[in-house]
Amino acid sequence: MPTIQPVKKAIIPVAGLGTRMLPATKAIPKELLPVTDKPVIQHVVEEAIAAGINEIILVTRSGKEAIENHFDAHFELETQLERKGKDIVLTSIKNIIPPHVQVISLRQPEALGLGHAILCARRVIGDHPFAVMLPDVLVMPSSAPGQLNDFSNMVKRWDETGHGQIMVEAVPDEEIHQYGIADIGAETLGVGQTAPLSAMVEKPKREEAPSNLAVVGRYVLPAQVMQLLKETKPGAGGEIQLTDALDELLKTDSLDAYRMASITHDCGNKLGYLKANIAMGLEHPELATGLKSYIKGLAQID
């Protein structure tokens, strides 16, 4: 069996306009909207780093420079915090990116779909396997001691099998038509488990769906996906679709569906964003007690 290269690179596409979150995103990138005390994208980057990723590739556009600035040093602010003895806050901004992790920014010149955004990173990826992490999707980290997060488990499965991994979660039947749905045949997939993927069906009718397992927004993929994306013709809306390239990959290679054990929140819409703030706030060591008390008080209001 050939040696399996470890996954050390993650692509995070951040070139979207964030129209579902207007007017908040008129001047602020949606990826920088805070969930508790950190921007959404920082939660995603921390998820990647916890899985062993050491190269973060941001696929961005004009007007999103603030995202790059967030992960850069801020000498004046750090100097002020140090002089005022605010060591805890200083540590929180100095250690956003550990020294062994590199953040790279690339431009997507046109909004031509997720597949095109990924393809923009082709030269940086080279012949290495890579991850794709959508910044709208917040995956709640496990609070159990010693428990790996779901994305870390996906990377571990890649290391063990060399099979591409696609994160899925069970969704209510009435929401199936909103998602790409995984076809795993007659397999039953428990949380934290994987099963071979035979196809992905984009937004099927409930009665025609092969399962209720929706693709979440976390992928671990072999390097050849980049060549397949290069050869993929534009599909719906004139966009290059990642799903089309993965369908081609399935003709020659294995892809596994990984069913997540955690909970996701779609921070790209207003209700999902509010839910994410509540869920993360209830886990925050400084905020949980006060937030629980406030919610209990609201629950008593008629």
C-alpha angles and dihedrals in degrees: 000000000000119000112270113229114225119244109248103149127073127187116211113186109213103162096104122119096228094225093160089064099049135167089028091057098048091102103004122068109245089232090065096054105119125247101196103317101339134065115254092249093054089059089052093047091050088051089054094047091050087058093055099263111151101174120059115191115197113198102203145156141216112304095032097090090116089072091058090046091054091061094043128084119271106205098183094049093045091050092051093049091048092050091050092048094242092147099159094054090043091054091049093059099036094053100047089111118029116227093253093056123084125202117206127186125208129178125239101207095197133024097244101148140278093294091055092048090054091046089057087070095052097112093048092049095047111165095337128111113248145189129234118208122183110219095213091065116080113194111200110237119237115259093198113111112256093004115137118226117250095256090052088053090053091053089048091053089052090052090052100043111015088229120135113250129217120188116228136177133194113256131190114272092244090060098048093098090063096062147054104257127213120231110210096161115226094339120125111219121203124197112283091019134111133218132182113270117224099180146339120232117204114228099328125186111265093248092050098045117115091215142342092253110120124199106248109197105268121105137172108196141178120247094252090072087079092060090047090052090051089056095043114110119222113273132184113005090007090285130136106241123212089208091062091054092047091051087057091047090055090062090068109012141043125258123184129206111224114201110216122229096203133068126261130211124200102224090181092082129053100243093046090048092053091048090051092053092051094046094047092042091056088056096045113109094219100037107034099085096048093043093050090052091050093049091049089052092051091049090060093056114100 
